[in-house]
XYZ file of C-alpha atoms in Angstrom:
724
model
C -216.699 -8.634 163.322
C -213.952 -6.305 162.051
C -216.465 -3.434 162.342
C -217.404 -4.587 165.845
C -213.833 -4.587 166.946
C -213.104 -1.139 165.444
C -216.098 0.227 167.173
C -214.801 -1.161 170.397
C -211.460 0.300 170.031
C -212.906 3.675 168.858
C -216.242 3.982 170.472
C -218.831 6.762 169.824
C -218.760 9.684 172.057
C -222.398 9.412 173.094
C -221.668 6.411 175.198
C -219.264 8.320 177.519
C -220.091 10.313 180.600
C -222.591 13.252 180.960
C -221.598 15.651 183.747
C -224.410 17.289 185.601
C -223.704 20.987 185.418
C -226.464 23.001 186.886
C -227.086 26.182 184.924
C -223.527 26.029 183.347
C -225.164 25.252 179.964
C -225.865 28.862 179.623
C -222.391 30.195 180.409
C -221.315 31.038 176.857
C -219.577 33.953 175.243
C -221.634 36.189 172.982
C -219.551 35.120 170.001
C -221.372 31.846 170.103
C -218.380 29.912 171.565
C -218.595 28.242 174.916
C -215.243 27.436 176.648
C -216.929 25.037 179.031
C -218.384 23.098 175.994
C -214.994 23.079 174.268
C -213.182 21.823 177.373
C -215.857 19.116 177.806
C -215.550 18.114 174.177
C -211.694 17.856 174.394
C -212.058 15.607 177.513
C -214.210 13.149 175.682
C -217.511 13.730 177.601
C -220.718 12.667 175.751
C -222.395 15.957 176.710
C -224.083 17.236 179.762
C -227.143 17.390 181.927
C -228.076 21.091 182.135
C -230.851 23.443 183.026
C -231.893 27.041 183.053
C -229.697 29.040 185.588
C -232.636 29.769 187.825
C -231.993 33.271 188.521
C -234.246 35.407 190.778
C -236.485 36.457 187.725
C -237.224 32.718 186.888
C -239.350 31.722 184.958
C -240.183 35.045 183.197
C -236.862 36.294 182.149
C -236.655 35.903 178.312
C -232.960 36.708 178.253
C -232.368 33.854 180.699
C -234.108 31.370 178.399
C -232.215 32.730 175.462
C -228.934 32.174 177.313
C -230.061 28.590 178.026
C -230.727 27.806 174.386
C -227.466 29.265 173.334
C -225.635 27.297 175.989
C -227.285 23.990 175.138
C -226.803 24.685 171.360
C -223.010 25.221 171.995
C -222.722 21.639 173.154
C -225.100 20.151 170.517
C -223.207 21.961 167.737
C -220.069 20.227 168.660
C -221.752 16.893 168.248
C -222.580 16.335 171.859
C -225.809 15.305 173.415
C -227.693 16.761 176.318
C -230.396 15.995 178.897
C -232.476 18.563 180.739
C -232.590 18.640 184.577
C -236.081 19.737 185.471
C -235.905 21.267 188.831
C -234.133 24.040 190.842
C -232.485 21.918 193.489
C -234.555 18.924 194.395
C -236.967 17.147 194.909
C -238.525 17.793 191.397
C -242.100 19.096 191.016
C -242.095 22.709 192.406
C -240.043 24.574 189.752
C -238.149 26.329 192.652
C -241.562 26.939 194.423
C -243.051 28.675 191.564
C -245.861 25.896 191.057
C -247.443 26.518 194.346
C -246.724 30.252 194.593
C -248.584 30.736 191.381
C -251.480 28.361 192.053
C -253.307 29.792 195.174
C -256.643 28.927 193.635
C -255.495 25.242 193.713
C -254.948 24.209 197.383
C -255.111 20.585 196.326
C -251.734 21.055 194.541
C -250.103 21.207 198.069
C -248.729 18.030 199.489
C -250.803 16.997 202.395
C -250.770 14.050 204.897
C -252.996 12.205 207.176
C -251.632 12.628 210.776
C -252.948 9.492 212.567
C -253.545 9.557 216.393
C -254.656 6.581 218.306
C -255.431 7.475 221.820
C -253.880 5.047 224.205
C -256.693 4.572 226.729
C -259.426 1.976 226.269
C -262.911 3.556 226.140
C -265.474 1.245 227.549
C -269.123 1.568 226.883
C -271.896 2.252 227.056
C -271.165 5.850 227.944
C -270.472 9.348 226.654
C -267.155 11.008 225.824
C -265.599 14.165 224.710
C -262.285 14.700 222.721
C -260.532 17.489 221.076
C -258.989 16.737 217.591
C -255.466 16.921 216.450
C -254.096 18.583 213.373
C -255.493 21.190 210.880
C -258.608 19.467 209.778
C -260.186 16.261 211.115
C -260.949 13.959 208.220
C -262.037 10.842 210.139
C -262.700 9.772 213.723
C -263.241 6.063 214.416
C -263.901 3.776 217.282
C -261.852 0.587 216.830
C -263.322 -2.335 218.646
C -260.544 -4.255 220.706
C -262.358 -7.493 219.658
C -261.438 -7.058 216.039
C -264.811 -6.033 214.843
C -265.633 -3.216 212.267
C -264.780 0.378 213.151
C -267.474 2.804 214.031
C -267.358 6.036 212.174
C -267.991 8.990 214.629
C -266.551 11.768 212.359
C -270.022 13.478 212.189
C -270.008 13.818 215.947
C -267.633 16.788 215.688
C -269.335 20.090 216.511
C -268.769 23.614 215.324
C -265.858 24.024 217.875
C -263.999 21.080 216.373
C -264.777 19.011 219.497
C -266.048 15.430 219.444
C -269.012 14.576 221.580
C -269.990 11.011 221.024
C -271.559 8.000 222.574
C -269.498 4.770 223.306
C -271.424 1.690 222.494
C -271.296 -1.358 224.694
C -267.668 -2.820 224.539
C -264.086 -1.821 224.536
C -262.686 0.586 221.929
C -259.744 2.734 220.964
C -260.304 6.312 219.672
C -258.446 6.744 216.267
C -258.426 10.083 214.501
C -256.903 11.139 211.093
C -256.273 14.844 210.457
C -255.103 16.376 207.303
C -252.485 19.073 207.236
C -249.738 20.451 205.108
C -246.711 18.384 204.784
C -243.594 20.216 206.083
C -242.436 19.860 209.636
C -239.839 16.955 209.865
C -240.537 15.785 206.312
C -238.356 15.951 203.096
C -239.935 19.425 202.459
C -238.094 20.841 205.366
C -235.133 18.570 205.526
C -233.708 18.343 201.869
C -230.186 19.524 200.998
C -231.788 22.086 198.500
C -233.858 24.379 200.662
C -236.881 24.211 202.893
C -239.716 24.239 200.375
C -243.355 23.437 200.143
C -243.984 20.365 197.939
C -246.548 19.413 195.378
C -249.040 16.580 195.757
C -247.706 13.791 193.367
C -251.268 12.485 193.279
C -252.767 15.407 191.724
C -252.343 15.603 187.823
C -253.072 19.339 187.806
C -249.993 20.016 189.924
C -247.941 17.953 187.657
C -249.294 19.748 184.560
C -248.574 23.077 186.174
C -245.020 21.952 186.768
C -244.670 21.022 183.057
C -246.172 24.427 182.110
C -243.552 26.215 184.089
C -240.604 24.175 183.115
C -240.924 21.676 180.218
C -243.023 23.886 178.053
C -240.470 26.669 178.397
C -237.721 24.387 177.172
C -239.946 23.171 174.348
C -240.216 26.798 173.186
C -236.475 27.306 172.951
C -235.231 23.755 172.132
C -238.037 21.907 170.730
C -236.407 21.514 167.339
C -233.636 19.415 169.124
C -235.959 17.242 171.124
C -235.076 13.605 170.417
C -231.823 14.611 168.618
C -229.447 16.956 170.580
C -231.625 16.698 173.647
C -232.379 13.225 174.668
C -234.473 13.250 177.771
C -235.852 15.238 180.837
C -234.333 14.122 184.210
C -236.631 14.311 187.166
C -234.967 14.155 190.524
C -236.236 12.283 193.710
C -239.909 13.116 193.603
C -241.786 11.450 196.556
C -244.959 11.395 198.513
C -242.918 13.066 201.447
C -245.770 11.736 203.731
C -243.171 10.317 206.144
C -241.004 11.770 208.751
C -237.127 12.266 208.483
C -236.774 13.234 212.093
C -238.537 11.376 214.869
C -242.193 12.295 214.602
C -245.178 12.531 216.999
C -247.694 10.763 214.793
C -247.469 8.318 211.911
C -248.310 9.936 208.518
C -250.179 8.612 205.461
C -250.446 10.331 202.054
C -253.495 12.250 201.392
C -255.463 14.053 198.727
C -258.990 15.369 198.920
C -260.020 13.138 196.091
C -258.886 9.914 197.922
C -262.178 8.973 199.682
C -264.353 9.102 196.475
C -261.825 7.528 194.222
C -261.024 4.716 196.650
C -264.533 3.777 197.479
C -265.346 3.753 193.684
C -262.411 1.478 193.132
C -262.655 -0.944 196.079
C -266.223 -0.491 197.304
C -265.616 0.368 200.906
C -264.431 3.400 202.921
C -260.969 4.791 202.576
C -260.922 5.275 206.364
C -261.135 1.591 207.030
C -258.176 0.942 204.785
C -256.109 3.786 206.329
C -256.869 2.509 209.907
C -255.893 -0.917 208.944
C -252.478 0.420 207.685
C -251.638 2.246 210.839
C -253.304 0.281 213.564
C -253.477 -3.271 212.163
C -256.995 -3.449 213.788
C -260.305 -4.559 212.170
C -261.417 -7.261 209.816
C -259.683 -7.991 206.492
C -256.482 -6.201 207.616
C -254.156 -7.794 205.046
C -256.569 -7.104 202.236
C -257.203 -3.462 203.220
C -253.558 -2.777 203.769
C -252.674 -4.050 200.189
C -255.750 -2.099 198.814
C -254.426 1.067 200.399
C -250.958 1.006 199.079
C -251.977 -0.306 195.660
C -254.339 2.621 195.520
C -251.568 5.074 196.478
C -249.183 3.611 193.966
C -251.632 3.914 191.229
C -252.348 7.522 192.034
C -248.730 8.420 192.038
C -247.855 6.483 188.876
C -250.599 7.893 186.799
C -250.767 11.569 188.108
C -247.060 12.303 188.327
C -244.849 9.800 186.351
C -247.520 9.030 183.824
C -248.359 12.751 183.108
C -244.621 13.474 182.541
C -244.086 10.380 180.333
C -247.066 11.279 178.123
C -245.874 14.851 177.586
C -242.387 13.638 176.828
C -243.404 11.011 174.392
C -245.633 13.535 172.627
C -242.533 15.818 172.278
C -240.311 13.016 171.125
C -238.231 12.657 174.274
C -237.753 10.089 176.957
C -238.975 10.600 180.505
C -236.182 9.920 182.853
C -234.995 10.524 186.387
C -234.445 8.555 189.621
C -236.539 8.124 192.827
C -235.751 8.548 196.428
C -234.333 5.900 198.705
C -234.273 3.185 196.083
C -232.138 0.872 198.321
C -235.047 -0.071 200.700
C -238.010 -2.058 200.065
C -240.096 -0.362 202.772
C -239.088 3.085 201.570
C -240.685 2.137 198.212
C -244.018 1.774 200.127
C -244.044 5.068 201.945
C -242.350 7.120 199.135
C -244.441 5.759 196.212
C -246.810 2.970 197.336
C -244.856 0.827 194.773
C -241.499 1.843 193.181
C -242.133 -0.808 190.561
C -245.464 0.528 189.520
C -243.977 4.035 189.219
C -240.884 3.006 187.376
C -243.043 1.355 184.674
C -244.136 4.849 183.852
C -240.531 6.115 183.115
C -238.959 5.530 179.714
C -235.356 5.581 180.978
C -235.525 4.987 184.822
C -232.410 5.574 186.841
C -230.580 5.328 190.128
C -228.663 7.692 192.542
C -225.358 6.052 193.382
C -223.483 8.245 195.873
C -220.683 5.659 196.453
C -217.684 4.821 194.454
C -215.739 2.703 196.916
C -216.020 -0.960 195.831
C -216.894 -2.472 199.133
C -219.820 -0.006 199.431
C -220.952 -0.717 196.093
C -221.116 -4.420 196.974
C -223.327 -3.775 200.127
C -225.447 -6.808 200.536
C -227.669 -5.217 203.158
C -229.390 -3.075 200.477
C -231.108 -3.785 197.175
C -228.806 -3.767 194.326
C -230.652 -0.700 192.916
C -228.833 -0.685 189.550
C -229.916 -4.123 188.895
C -233.537 -3.260 189.931
C -234.059 -0.210 187.779
C -232.038 -1.737 184.853
C -234.679 -4.637 184.947
C -237.263 -2.281 183.596
C -235.146 -1.426 180.516
C -234.561 -5.170 180.058
C -238.220 -6.437 180.747
C -240.232 -3.625 179.216
C -238.218 -2.854 176.231
C -236.951 0.806 176.872
C -233.373 -0.199 176.318
C -231.847 2.675 178.382
C -231.292 3.085 182.104
C -229.094 5.637 183.749
C -227.160 6.463 186.899
C -226.442 9.690 188.681
C -223.132 8.538 190.024
C -220.435 10.222 192.095
C -218.052 9.880 195.115
C -220.271 11.951 197.263
C -220.063 9.871 200.414
C -216.164 9.759 200.176
C -215.940 13.547 199.700
C -218.320 14.000 202.642
C -215.741 11.913 204.716
C -212.932 14.011 203.217
C -211.535 11.210 201.226
C -210.269 11.455 197.589
C -210.667 8.284 195.565
C -208.486 7.120 192.733
C -209.401 6.688 189.041
C -209.252 2.864 189.588
C -212.337 3.102 191.944
C -214.186 5.338 189.581
C -213.595 2.795 186.789
C -214.759 0.037 189.305
C -218.065 2.009 189.706
C -218.419 2.166 185.920
C -217.865 -1.543 185.775
C -220.412 -2.144 188.656
C -223.109 -0.209 186.792
C -222.599 -1.925 183.476
C -222.559 -5.355 185.075
C -225.842 -4.614 186.724
C -227.337 -3.286 183.482
C -227.042 0.517 183.708
C -225.854 1.943 180.410
C -226.019 5.653 180.730
C -223.679 7.631 183.016
C -224.620 11.012 184.296
C -222.014 12.303 186.817
C -221.496 14.499 189.853
C -217.812 13.794 190.043
C -215.689 16.998 190.039
C -212.585 15.466 188.354
C -210.630 18.408 189.633
C -207.779 16.124 190.768
C -207.256 14.385 187.433
C -205.406 15.383 184.290
C -207.209 15.829 180.982
C -205.584 12.647 179.646
C -206.903 10.670 182.625
C -210.314 12.087 182.009
C -210.246 11.251 178.299
C -209.118 7.854 179.112
C -212.068 7.353 181.584
C -214.581 8.579 178.933
C -213.097 6.169 176.190
C -213.186 3.427 178.746
C -216.820 4.014 179.692
C -217.888 4.465 175.994
C -216.173 1.191 174.982
C -218.140 -0.652 177.496
C -221.391 1.353 176.930
C -221.312 0.604 173.109
C -220.535 -3.059 173.266
C -222.907 -3.766 176.167
C -225.827 -2.812 173.943
C -225.403 -5.832 171.736
C -228.327 -8.186 171.802
C -230.391 -8.532 174.927
C -229.579 -9.377 178.482
C -229.842 -13.251 178.771
C -231.834 -13.369 182.096
C -233.212 -16.866 182.439
C -234.283 -16.215 186.182
C -236.991 -13.866 187.455
C -237.216 -12.606 191.041
C -240.675 -11.496 192.290
C -240.840 -7.901 193.585
C -242.899 -8.815 196.573
C -245.135 -5.721 197.003
C -248.196 -7.507 198.393
C -246.091 -9.093 201.166
C -244.367 -5.795 202.093
C -247.710 -3.963 201.854
C -249.248 -6.585 204.248
C -246.201 -6.250 206.641
C -245.212 -2.575 206.761
C -246.588 -0.384 209.416
C -245.875 3.473 209.416
C -243.938 4.567 212.505
C -242.864 7.689 214.346
C -239.166 6.511 214.133
C -236.668 8.393 212.037
C -237.472 7.696 208.345
C -240.693 5.952 209.339
C -238.680 2.626 209.626
C -240.594 -0.406 210.766
C -238.518 -2.846 212.786
C -241.166 -5.635 213.010
C -240.066 -9.059 212.371
C -242.510 -9.548 209.286
C -241.246 -6.358 207.611
C -237.605 -7.049 208.159
C -237.995 -10.510 206.944
C -239.334 -9.366 203.516
C -236.965 -6.526 203.420
C -233.797 -8.544 204.199
C -234.734 -11.626 202.258
C -235.415 -9.560 199.107
C -231.997 -7.922 199.299
C -230.140 -11.017 200.281
C -231.654 -13.212 197.552
C -230.654 -10.519 194.991
C -226.958 -10.610 195.989
C -227.016 -14.349 196.301
C -227.617 -14.439 192.523
C -225.213 -11.738 191.828
C -222.524 -13.591 193.722
C -223.155 -16.665 191.481
C -223.126 -14.672 188.347
C -226.678 -15.408 187.544
C -228.477 -12.923 185.379
C -232.006 -12.120 186.546
C -234.782 -9.652 186.271
C -237.228 -8.260 188.798
C -240.915 -8.993 187.803
C -244.266 -8.224 189.406
C -247.298 -10.423 189.631
C -248.842 -8.576 186.555
C -246.030 -9.769 184.481
C -246.401 -13.335 185.797
C -250.191 -13.173 185.020
C -249.557 -11.632 181.480
C -246.712 -14.008 180.622
C -247.126 -16.974 178.324
C -246.004 -20.502 179.170
C -244.198 -21.770 176.227
C -241.420 -24.464 175.734
C -240.574 -24.636 179.250
C -240.292 -20.933 179.899
C -242.481 -18.099 181.014
C -242.389 -15.512 178.146
C -242.979 -11.864 178.163
C -241.913 -9.607 175.500
C -238.522 -11.047 174.533
C -237.872 -12.443 177.987
C -237.843 -16.233 178.522
C -237.718 -17.189 182.134
C -236.806 -20.746 183.011
C -236.906 -20.120 186.794
C -239.081 -17.746 188.962
C -237.927 -16.983 192.664
C -240.186 -15.734 195.396
C -238.549 -14.145 198.292
C -240.311 -14.127 201.560
C -243.620 -14.149 199.798
C -246.437 -14.719 202.204
C -249.151 -13.002 200.174
C -249.956 -13.725 196.670
C -252.971 -13.549 194.532
C -254.940 -16.675 193.893
C -254.457 -16.244 190.128
C -250.607 -16.064 190.614
C -250.584 -19.298 192.597
C -252.710 -21.054 189.971
C -250.008 -19.670 187.393
C -247.348 -21.273 189.530
C -249.017 -24.661 189.285
C -249.268 -24.337 185.696
C -245.576 -23.295 185.321
C -244.618 -26.241 187.436
C -246.520 -28.617 185.171
C -244.759 -27.112 182.236
C -241.239 -27.677 183.770
C -240.453 -24.123 184.796
C -238.342 -23.908 188.005
C -240.080 -22.446 191.055
C -238.035 -21.448 194.187
C -239.594 -20.113 197.365
C -237.122 -18.504 199.708
C -238.952 -18.835 202.919
C -242.253 -20.682 203.488
C -244.965 -21.205 200.940
C -247.290 -18.342 200.604
C -250.318 -18.490 203.055
C -252.515 -15.448 202.387
C -254.502 -14.586 199.282
C -254.133 -10.966 198.185
C -257.823 -10.783 197.151
C -259.134 -11.574 200.611
C -256.173 -11.377 202.982
C -257.259 -14.879 204.187
C -255.631 -18.340 204.075
C -256.394 -19.856 200.829
C -255.160 -23.359 200.716
C -252.104 -22.590 198.767
C -250.133 -25.335 200.666
C -252.519 -27.931 199.417
C -252.153 -26.675 195.828
C -248.325 -26.683 195.905
C -247.440 -29.550 198.318
C -247.862 -32.219 195.552
C -244.785 -30.782 193.843
C -242.469 -31.328 196.738
C -239.517 -33.539 195.573
C -239.700 -32.611 192.012
C -236.453 -31.255 190.567
C -238.131 -27.976 189.331
C -239.478 -27.082 192.777
C -237.673 -25.924 195.835
C -238.375 -24.220 199.046
C -235.304 -22.786 200.871
C -235.883 -22.042 204.538
C -234.820 -18.696 205.963
C -232.517 -18.810 208.960
C -229.422 -16.650 210.180
C -226.763 -17.014 207.365
C -229.090 -18.865 204.900
C -227.667 -19.171 201.446
C -228.552 -20.689 198.064
C -227.646 -24.373 197.627
C -225.127 -25.261 194.938
C -226.110 -25.420 191.350
C -225.853 -29.035 191.471
C -228.388 -29.470 194.265
C -230.640 -26.637 193.219
C -231.724 -27.881 189.771
C -234.783 -25.436 189.740
C -232.296 -22.493 189.157
C -231.328 -21.873 185.589
C -227.537 -21.247 185.455
C -226.451 -21.235 181.728
C -223.275 -19.261 182.535
C -220.959 -20.048 185.432
C -217.713 -18.473 186.775
C -215.480 -20.597 189.082
C -212.254 -19.641 190.829
C -209.251 -21.853 190.284
C -208.665 -21.934 194.114
C -209.788 -20.232 197.272
C -206.971 -17.831 197.052
C -208.623 -16.156 194.140
C -211.623 -15.153 196.295
C -209.799 -14.438 199.485
C -206.946 -12.167 198.265
C -207.163 -8.416 199.031
C -208.528 -5.975 201.626
C -212.120 -6.338 200.214
C -211.784 -9.898 199.246
C -213.848 -12.575 200.736
C -214.896 -16.226 200.199
C -218.037 -18.348 200.799
C -218.460 -22.082 200.388
C -222.029 -23.475 199.758
C -222.366 -27.291 199.474
C -218.875 -27.701 198.231
C -219.375 -24.871 195.751
C -216.939 -21.938 195.872
C -218.654 -18.635 195.386
C -216.842 -15.807 193.554
C -218.799 -13.096 195.301
C -216.458 -10.392 194.227
C -217.161 -11.046 190.511
C -219.899 -9.479 188.782
C -221.268 -10.577 185.377
C -223.665 -9.523 182.635
C -224.443 -11.833 179.823
C -226.140 -10.864 176.495
C -227.632 -13.076 173.769
C -226.541 -11.709 170.392
C -228.702 -12.119 167.146
C -226.387 -14.835 165.795
C -226.659 -17.023 168.846
C -223.378 -16.032 170.348
C -223.166 -14.743 173.890
C -221.419 -11.599 175.093
C -220.328 -11.966 178.782
C -219.043 -8.889 180.664
C -217.037 -9.728 183.847
C -215.523 -7.252 186.478
C -213.540 -7.761 189.639
C -214.772 -5.782 192.431
C -212.282 -7.152 194.808
C -208.854 -5.735 195.970
C -206.985 -8.950 194.886
C -206.304 -10.592 191.585
C -208.797 -13.261 190.410
C -207.928 -16.317 188.581
C -210.742 -18.699 187.334
C -212.678 -19.982 184.438
C -215.872 -18.918 182.553
C -218.204 -21.791 181.463
C -221.200 -21.143 179.076
C -223.491 -23.925 178.020
C -222.750 -24.939 174.508
C -219.587 -22.899 174.124
C -216.730 -23.790 171.783
C -214.604 -20.644 171.314
C -214.402 -17.163 172.694
C -212.792 -13.740 171.913
C -211.515 -11.730 174.800
C -212.031 -7.967 174.641
C -210.490 -5.531 177.163
C -211.916 -2.214 177.726
C -208.784 -0.857 179.214
C -206.940 -0.778 175.739
C -209.756 -1.693 173.251
C -207.839 -4.776 172.018
C -209.101 -8.185 171.370
C -207.584 -11.745 171.215
C -208.674 -15.375 171.392
C -209.494 -16.439 174.854
C -207.464 -19.325 176.414
C -209.475 -22.414 176.279
C -209.068 -25.175 178.860
C -211.135 -28.445 178.982
C -212.045 -29.051 182.735
C -214.093 -32.149 183.721
C -215.243 -32.546 180.195
C -216.417 -28.899 179.911
C -214.946 -25.997 177.865
C -213.787 -23.286 180.046
C -212.175 -19.891 179.135
C -209.440 -18.778 181.454
C -210.102 -15.588 183.526
C -207.357 -13.345 184.866
C -208.644 -10.029 186.308
C -206.641 -7.649 188.299
C -208.162 -5.700 191.115
C -211.216 -3.621 189.762
C -210.543 -4.732 186.139
C -213.200 -5.716 183.562
C -213.279 -7.639 180.407
C -215.628 -9.138 177.751
C -215.837 -12.602 176.290
C -217.572 -12.975 173.041
C -218.542 -16.676 173.075
C -219.419 -18.771 170.141
């Protein structure tokens, strides 16, 4: 314990902040010293995230690579650690455009999309019809029966002049055409902050391997001896399918690769065109199944051919694959950017987030997914142990506002409470003194070192409802391809709100998918996976589930595991898209204490801990009075079934090897918080404060027969309780 307290007081540098300094790693003097490295060392930084300077001669300038090596080594030789940022600007994958410029013999490397055009008129047959086709290359032309029948493929009716001449069978139809073209106009390729730049196809492993050849292999030549030591990871930045529009568009867009038709039919046994038309038009038989098949297929292609290729390369070279994705905050953006962010994040060793806000009220935005908790779940669930943030005060600076150090520390607290444990930074720190920066780094390192004790004690799992959002989401021509339909918004908002309902109650949870539920073992009243033991599983707005998952739910209910549906019971089977008698399977469990269905309505909230017995809550935080949750500019209060909710307090509980529990608490409100911490089975606790590195016995109060530890947190303050 004395060693633990000493480490807390004097933490290792490696747990401090890593500034992102593009190209600056190479700015050293020829005498082997680097003023920048020496300054960063003196300020207490852990190291840097750096890259080759990307001069005009990239990637062929040997002197440029030698400068880069010397620059990185100037940090490493001081005992600092480094990460490699893999792209010139962003999004990652093009190496500043070199990948595509040097691969003219591989047109498949170019990102392409299917531009989907549904003619508005009803065509009635029998009869004949003529139509010109949109886009660069017609891939499919279909007649969609308005009575819901199977589409008729008329692609072969195109003549040598790219004109369709076809017969209309008896009945009423819409003409639907899908044409492939280069993705640029109105997409992220044209609209990024970096530069207008053609983008690679993330579904092409050859394109990814060419990217690795141009970038990663070059770094391996100069820094390979430091891989896994002074160099920790490669950082990939906001890759995405880009088959969606940022500006208002003319046609909806779907991802495309020339190999999709053959691969899809081999995997699912029917035409890719039928699945694609179901996604855009919602017409035809088996619409739900086909929509799910389509996005599952796309997610698999992205995860294997981009993230998987990079992960395999990094692991073979003793490094971690890392980085963050685009638009993590929205469930629907996960669909059009990746098919499934969850599937792609599984193929990253140290997944991360991009957090552009540092103002506490924006960090606590309940309208969006708590992305730090989401990506940290992969570290907790799948055993990587590390997850990072690219954090900054970008949005404040764009609004010409300078934030204070107290808000920067509040952002550090927010990240650690969610589970993020590596801080890479775009803060400038120009308005702070060296002493203030050193103090921030020591503060960050204290939390970062202690928070790695044991494992996060998540007893609750929240399903990532990918089948439900696949079934609901329809690509649109609106800005950012948003879908405002009731079904899509219901899944989107319920998923985000449920996440925050748990966070506001200081309930540790992990995000899981159906594969984990399938693979998990039911044992001693828990669903066990790796080192996780879930006593409760929550299903947000889950209308579509696989038959196997529902059967597993029944088995979990029989084993005493808590099951909570937020919204109605599921209706549709993922395998068929049809109703599957799920109500009949689950309704016998109504009234059992470990089963609950919470209706969704405006202003819905979780019931109290007392009335919702299906939800595991081994750790509870309660305010002494309403004033503790209503004080301050950003303070608020909510009352649910006579339970006061401390929605400005975030927590992170870890189970240590000796059975003790480490509880991290932070106050994200602008007013002081007074309350008590209750932990099942607790007797005593030690209070540790990261602001000064000190520790002392926590004040113990017995309240209603329970042992509670007194909490007193100033605005934006954090502390630890080491509970025996």
